[in-house]
Coordinates of C-alpha atoms in Angstrom, one line a residue:
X1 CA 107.8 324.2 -0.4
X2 CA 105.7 323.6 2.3
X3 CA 102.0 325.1 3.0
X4 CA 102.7 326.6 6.3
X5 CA 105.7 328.4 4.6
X6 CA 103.7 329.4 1.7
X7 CA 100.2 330.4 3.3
X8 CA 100.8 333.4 5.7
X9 CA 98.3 335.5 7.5
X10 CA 96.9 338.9 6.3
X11 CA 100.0 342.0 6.7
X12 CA 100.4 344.7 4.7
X13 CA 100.7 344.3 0.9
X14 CA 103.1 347.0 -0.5
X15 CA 101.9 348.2 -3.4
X16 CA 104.2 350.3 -6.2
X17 CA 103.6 351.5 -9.5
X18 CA 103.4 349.2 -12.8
X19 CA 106.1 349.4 -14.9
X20 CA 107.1 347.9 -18.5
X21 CA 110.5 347.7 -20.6
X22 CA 110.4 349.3 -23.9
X23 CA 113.5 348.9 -25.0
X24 CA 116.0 346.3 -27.1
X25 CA 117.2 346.1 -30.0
X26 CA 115.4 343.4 -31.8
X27 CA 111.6 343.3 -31.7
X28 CA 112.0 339.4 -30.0
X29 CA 114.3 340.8 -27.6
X30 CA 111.6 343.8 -26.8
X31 CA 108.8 341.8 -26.4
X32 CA 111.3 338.7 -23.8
X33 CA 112.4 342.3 -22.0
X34 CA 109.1 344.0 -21.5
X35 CA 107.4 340.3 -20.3
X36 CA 110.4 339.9 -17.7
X37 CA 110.0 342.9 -16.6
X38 CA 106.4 342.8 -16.5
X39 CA 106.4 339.8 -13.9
X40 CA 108.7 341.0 -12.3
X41 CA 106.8 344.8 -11.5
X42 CA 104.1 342.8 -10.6
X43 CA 105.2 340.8 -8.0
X44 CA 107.0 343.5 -6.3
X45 CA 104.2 345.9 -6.7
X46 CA 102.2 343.3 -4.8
X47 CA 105.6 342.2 -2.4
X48 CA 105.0 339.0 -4.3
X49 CA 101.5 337.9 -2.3
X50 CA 98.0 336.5 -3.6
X51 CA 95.0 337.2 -1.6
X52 CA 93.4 334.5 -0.7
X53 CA 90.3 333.4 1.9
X54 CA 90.4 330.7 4.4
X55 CA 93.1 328.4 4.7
X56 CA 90.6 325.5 5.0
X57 CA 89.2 326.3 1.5
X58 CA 90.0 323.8 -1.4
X59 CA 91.0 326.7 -3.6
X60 CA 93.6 327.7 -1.1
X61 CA 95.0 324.5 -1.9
X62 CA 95.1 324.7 -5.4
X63 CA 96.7 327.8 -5.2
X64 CA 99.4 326.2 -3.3
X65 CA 99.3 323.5 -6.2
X66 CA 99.7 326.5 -8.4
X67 CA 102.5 327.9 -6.9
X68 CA 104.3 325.2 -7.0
X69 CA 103.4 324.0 -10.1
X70 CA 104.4 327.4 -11.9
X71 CA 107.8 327.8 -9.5
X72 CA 106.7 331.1 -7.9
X73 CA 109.0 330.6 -5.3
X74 CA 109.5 333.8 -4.3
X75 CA 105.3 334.4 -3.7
X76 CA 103.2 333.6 -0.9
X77 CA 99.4 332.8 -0.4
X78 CA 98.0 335.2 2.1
X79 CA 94.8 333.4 3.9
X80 CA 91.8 335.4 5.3
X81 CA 87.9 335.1 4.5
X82 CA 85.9 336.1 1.8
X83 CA 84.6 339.8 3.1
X84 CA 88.5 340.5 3.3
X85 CA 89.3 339.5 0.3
X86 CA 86.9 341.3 -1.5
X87 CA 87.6 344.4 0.6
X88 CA 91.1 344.1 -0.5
X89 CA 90.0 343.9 -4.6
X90 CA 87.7 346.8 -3.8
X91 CA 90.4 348.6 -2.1
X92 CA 92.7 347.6 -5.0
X93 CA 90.0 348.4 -8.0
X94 CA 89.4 351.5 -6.6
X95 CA 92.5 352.9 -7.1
X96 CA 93.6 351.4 -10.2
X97 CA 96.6 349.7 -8.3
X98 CA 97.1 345.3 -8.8
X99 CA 96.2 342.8 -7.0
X100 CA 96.3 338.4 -7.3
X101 CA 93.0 336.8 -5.6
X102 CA 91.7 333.8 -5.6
X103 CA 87.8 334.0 -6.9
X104 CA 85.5 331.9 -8.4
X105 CA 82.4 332.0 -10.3
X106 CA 79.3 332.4 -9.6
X107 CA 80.5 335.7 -7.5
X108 CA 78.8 338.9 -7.3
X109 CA 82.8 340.9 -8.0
X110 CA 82.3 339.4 -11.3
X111 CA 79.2 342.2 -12.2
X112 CA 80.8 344.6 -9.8
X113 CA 84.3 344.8 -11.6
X114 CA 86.0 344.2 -15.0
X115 CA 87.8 341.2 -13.9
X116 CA 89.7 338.6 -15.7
X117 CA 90.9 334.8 -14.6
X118 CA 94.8 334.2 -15.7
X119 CA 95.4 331.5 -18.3
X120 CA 96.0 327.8 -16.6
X121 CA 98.0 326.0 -19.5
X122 CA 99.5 323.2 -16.4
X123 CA 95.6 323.0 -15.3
X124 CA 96.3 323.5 -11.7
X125 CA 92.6 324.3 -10.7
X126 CA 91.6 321.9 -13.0
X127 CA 88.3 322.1 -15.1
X128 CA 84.8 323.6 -14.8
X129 CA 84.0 322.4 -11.0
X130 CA 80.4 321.5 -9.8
X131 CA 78.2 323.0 -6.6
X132 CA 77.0 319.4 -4.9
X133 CA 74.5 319.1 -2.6
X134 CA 75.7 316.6 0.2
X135 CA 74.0 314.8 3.0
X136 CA 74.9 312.1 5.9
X137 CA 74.5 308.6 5.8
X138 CA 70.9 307.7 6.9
X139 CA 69.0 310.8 6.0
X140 CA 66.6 309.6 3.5
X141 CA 65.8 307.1 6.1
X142 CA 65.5 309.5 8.5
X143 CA 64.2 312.8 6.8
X144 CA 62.8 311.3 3.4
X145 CA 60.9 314.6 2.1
X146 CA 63.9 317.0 3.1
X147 CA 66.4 314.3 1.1
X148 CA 64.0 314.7 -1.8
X149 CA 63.8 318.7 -1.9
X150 CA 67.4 318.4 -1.3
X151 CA 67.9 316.1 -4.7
X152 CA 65.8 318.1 -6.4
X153 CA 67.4 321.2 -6.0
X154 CA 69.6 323.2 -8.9
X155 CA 69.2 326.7 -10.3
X156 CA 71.6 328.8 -12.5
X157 CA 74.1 331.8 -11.8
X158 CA 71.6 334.1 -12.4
X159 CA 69.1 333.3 -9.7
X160 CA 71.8 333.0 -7.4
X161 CA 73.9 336.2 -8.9
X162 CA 70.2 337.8 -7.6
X163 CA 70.4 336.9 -4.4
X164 CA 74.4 337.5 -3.9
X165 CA 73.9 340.7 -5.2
X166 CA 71.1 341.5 -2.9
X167 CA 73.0 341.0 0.1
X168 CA 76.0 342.6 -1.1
X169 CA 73.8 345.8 -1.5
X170 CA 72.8 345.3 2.4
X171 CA 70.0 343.1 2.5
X172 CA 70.1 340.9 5.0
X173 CA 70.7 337.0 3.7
X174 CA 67.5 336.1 5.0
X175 CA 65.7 338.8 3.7
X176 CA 67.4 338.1 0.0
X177 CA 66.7 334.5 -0.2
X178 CA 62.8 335.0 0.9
X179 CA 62.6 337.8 -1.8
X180 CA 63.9 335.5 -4.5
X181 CA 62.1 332.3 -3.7
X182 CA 58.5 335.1 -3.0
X183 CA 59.6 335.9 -7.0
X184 CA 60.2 332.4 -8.5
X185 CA 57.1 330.3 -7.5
X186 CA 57.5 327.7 -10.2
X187 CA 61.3 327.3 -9.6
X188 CA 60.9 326.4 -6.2
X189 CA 57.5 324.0 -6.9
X190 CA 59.7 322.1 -9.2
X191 CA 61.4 320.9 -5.9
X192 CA 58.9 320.3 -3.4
X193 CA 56.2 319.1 -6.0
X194 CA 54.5 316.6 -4.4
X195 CA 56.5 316.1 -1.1
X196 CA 54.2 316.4 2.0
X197 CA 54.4 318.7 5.2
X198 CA 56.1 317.9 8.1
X199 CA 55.8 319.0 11.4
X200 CA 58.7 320.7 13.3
X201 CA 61.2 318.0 12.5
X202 CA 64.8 319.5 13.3
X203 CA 67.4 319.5 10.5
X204 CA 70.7 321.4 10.3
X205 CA 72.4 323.3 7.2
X206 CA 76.0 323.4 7.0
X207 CA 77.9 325.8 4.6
X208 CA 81.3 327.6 4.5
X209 CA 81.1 331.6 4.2
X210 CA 81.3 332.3 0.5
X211 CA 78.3 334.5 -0.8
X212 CA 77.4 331.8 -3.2
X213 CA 76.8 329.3 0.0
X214 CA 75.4 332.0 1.9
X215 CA 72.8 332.4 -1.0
X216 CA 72.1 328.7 -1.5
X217 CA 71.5 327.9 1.8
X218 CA 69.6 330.7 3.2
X219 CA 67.7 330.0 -0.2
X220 CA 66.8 326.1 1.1
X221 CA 66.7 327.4 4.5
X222 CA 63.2 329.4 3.6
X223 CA 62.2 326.4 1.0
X224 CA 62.3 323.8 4.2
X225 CA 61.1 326.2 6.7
X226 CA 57.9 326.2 4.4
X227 CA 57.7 322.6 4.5
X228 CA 57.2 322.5 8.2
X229 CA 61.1 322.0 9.1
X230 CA 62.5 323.9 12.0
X231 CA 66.2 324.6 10.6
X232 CA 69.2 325.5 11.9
X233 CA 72.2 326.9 9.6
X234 CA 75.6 325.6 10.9
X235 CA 78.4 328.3 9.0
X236 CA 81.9 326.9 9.7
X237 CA 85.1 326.2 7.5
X238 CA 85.1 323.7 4.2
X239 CA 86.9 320.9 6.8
X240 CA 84.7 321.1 9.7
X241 CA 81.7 321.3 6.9
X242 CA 82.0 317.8 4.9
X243 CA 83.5 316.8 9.1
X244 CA 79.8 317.2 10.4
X245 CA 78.5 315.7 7.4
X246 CA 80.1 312.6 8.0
X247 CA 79.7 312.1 11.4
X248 CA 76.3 313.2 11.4
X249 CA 76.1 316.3 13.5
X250 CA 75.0 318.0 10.3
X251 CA 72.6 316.7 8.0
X252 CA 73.2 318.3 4.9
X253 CA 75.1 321.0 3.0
X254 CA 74.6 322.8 0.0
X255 CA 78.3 324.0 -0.1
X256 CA 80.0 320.5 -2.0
X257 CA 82.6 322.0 -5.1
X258 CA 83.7 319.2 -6.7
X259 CA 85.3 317.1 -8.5
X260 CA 88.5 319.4 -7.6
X261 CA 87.9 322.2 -5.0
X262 CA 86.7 320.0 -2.1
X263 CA 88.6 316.9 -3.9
X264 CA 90.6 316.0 -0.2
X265 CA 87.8 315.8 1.7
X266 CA 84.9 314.0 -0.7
X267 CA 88.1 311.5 -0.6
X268 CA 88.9 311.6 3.0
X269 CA 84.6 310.8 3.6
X270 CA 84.4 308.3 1.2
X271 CA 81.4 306.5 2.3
X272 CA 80.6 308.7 4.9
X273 CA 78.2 310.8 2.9
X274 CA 75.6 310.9 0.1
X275 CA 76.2 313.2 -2.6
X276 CA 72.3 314.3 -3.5
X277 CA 73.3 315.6 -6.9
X278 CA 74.3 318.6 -8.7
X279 CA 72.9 322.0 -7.9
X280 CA 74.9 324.1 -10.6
X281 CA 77.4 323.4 -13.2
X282 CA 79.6 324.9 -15.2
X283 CA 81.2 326.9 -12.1
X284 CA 85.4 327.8 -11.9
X285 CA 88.1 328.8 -9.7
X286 CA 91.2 330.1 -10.5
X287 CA 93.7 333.3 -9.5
X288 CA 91.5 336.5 -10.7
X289 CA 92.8 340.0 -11.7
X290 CA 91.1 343.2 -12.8
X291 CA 91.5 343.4 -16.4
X292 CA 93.6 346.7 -16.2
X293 CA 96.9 344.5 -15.5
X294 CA 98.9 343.8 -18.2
X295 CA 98.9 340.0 -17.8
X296 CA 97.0 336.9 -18.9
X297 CA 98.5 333.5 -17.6
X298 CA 99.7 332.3 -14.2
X299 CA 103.0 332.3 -16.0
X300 CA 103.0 335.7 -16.0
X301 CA 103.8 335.8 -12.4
X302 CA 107.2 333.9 -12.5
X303 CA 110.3 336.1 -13.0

């Protein structure tokens, strides 16, 4: 099974009524019916399709892992962004009807909907991930109090759940971050404590389009625009990202999910990039349904 097979643009996603067997003879063969029968409403209630974002994303391609490693033959990954596919679980939430995304945590869906992630028992997406900050060859040389506020920055889901949640309410990402880092003084003095001013020096964010990136680097964005740093935000796909990172036309990015997510490319750029540490831990990623379905585990999904 082959990605491009697998991994098809955004169509129309039929989507029927639930439906379970209640009937057998034997309480083992009622409970083997109604779970056959449960898969198999769900994945024509969906036409057999998962909703995913871009097809450059490392979770897209641990979905693809997961679909083979589950034999879901007859289901395809459907790529797009991240404002679609969250339009489609609104659309879907709304009316009660199921739907298969990819998600991951921190996300603002999380607060806004009852959602669950399905049970991994072959570990396809792997463990709890980590957000890394990540930077180009030569920049502590180069831009030695940026590389520092870089290093030193981490904060938690909630500070960044504040922002996300901001901007999806309509705020504008800009105006989110400055509002957070205008109402968390000492969290952002535990970065720049002690690193000097600069003076216009140029420096260039890169980050893919997931709110949590969006948050982050609009976040650092403000911090170094304080510090005297004229910066420019570079928004472009997870390839092209850790890409400009590693031959240079980006200095840094906020955006790293590892050790799994962005595992191909931190491999691919060996050597071609610093990682400046951990911002978060303790994030996931994983296929995500509301909690209404009927359904726990990946496994689930295979008729």
């Amino acid at each position: 099974m082959t990605l491009a097979k697998k991994i098809t643009g955004l169509g129309a996603v039929a989507l029927l009524s639930l439906g379970l067997a209640a009937c057998g003879d034997t309480e083992e063969k009622n409970d083997s019916t109604s779970t056959d029968s449960n898969a198999s409403s769900v994945g024509e209630s969906l036409d057999y399709k998962i909703t995913g974002i871009d097809p450059g994303a490392g979770i897209m391609e641990a979905t693809e892992r997961a679909i083979t490693d589950y034999e879901l033959d007859e289901w395809d990954l459907v790529s797009g962004s991240s404002a679609a596919m969250t339009a489609s679980l609104k659309k879907a939430y709304d009316a009660e009807k199921p739907i298969v995304i990819t998600g991951w945590t921190p996300h603002w869906k999380f607060t806004e909907y009852d959602l669950k992630y399905l049970e991994d028992p072959k570990g396809s997406y792997g463990g709890e991930e980590e957000i890394h900050t990540i930077g180009r060859t030569g920049l502590q040389e180069d831009m030695p109090e940026a590389h520092q506020v870089l290093s030193n920055f981490n904060w938690s889901e909630d500070d960044m759940g504040e922002v996300m949640i901001a901007i999806k309410d309509g705020e504008k990402p800009e105006v989110a971050a400055q509002a957070w880092v205008d109402a968390n003084p000492e969290k952002v003095a535990a970065w720049t404590d002690g690193i000097e001013k600069v003076d216009g020096d140029k420096i260039k964010l890169a980050y893919v389009a997931w709110d949590s990136e969006i948050a982050s680097t609009n976040v650092m964005s403000i911090v170094l625009t304080d510090l005297g740093y004229d910066v420019t935000m570079l928004q472009v796909e997870a390839g092209p990202m850790w890409t400009a990172i590693a031959d240079g036309s980006a200095d840094a990015s906020l955006a790293g999910w590892l050790p799994l997510t962005h595992a191909t490319y931190a491999e691919k750029f060996d050597g071609k990039y610093e990682d400046l540490g951990t911002s978060m831990t303790g994030v996931k990623i994983g296929l995500v349904v509301p909690a209404y379905m009927d359904i726990t585990s990946i496994e689930d999904l295979k008729e």
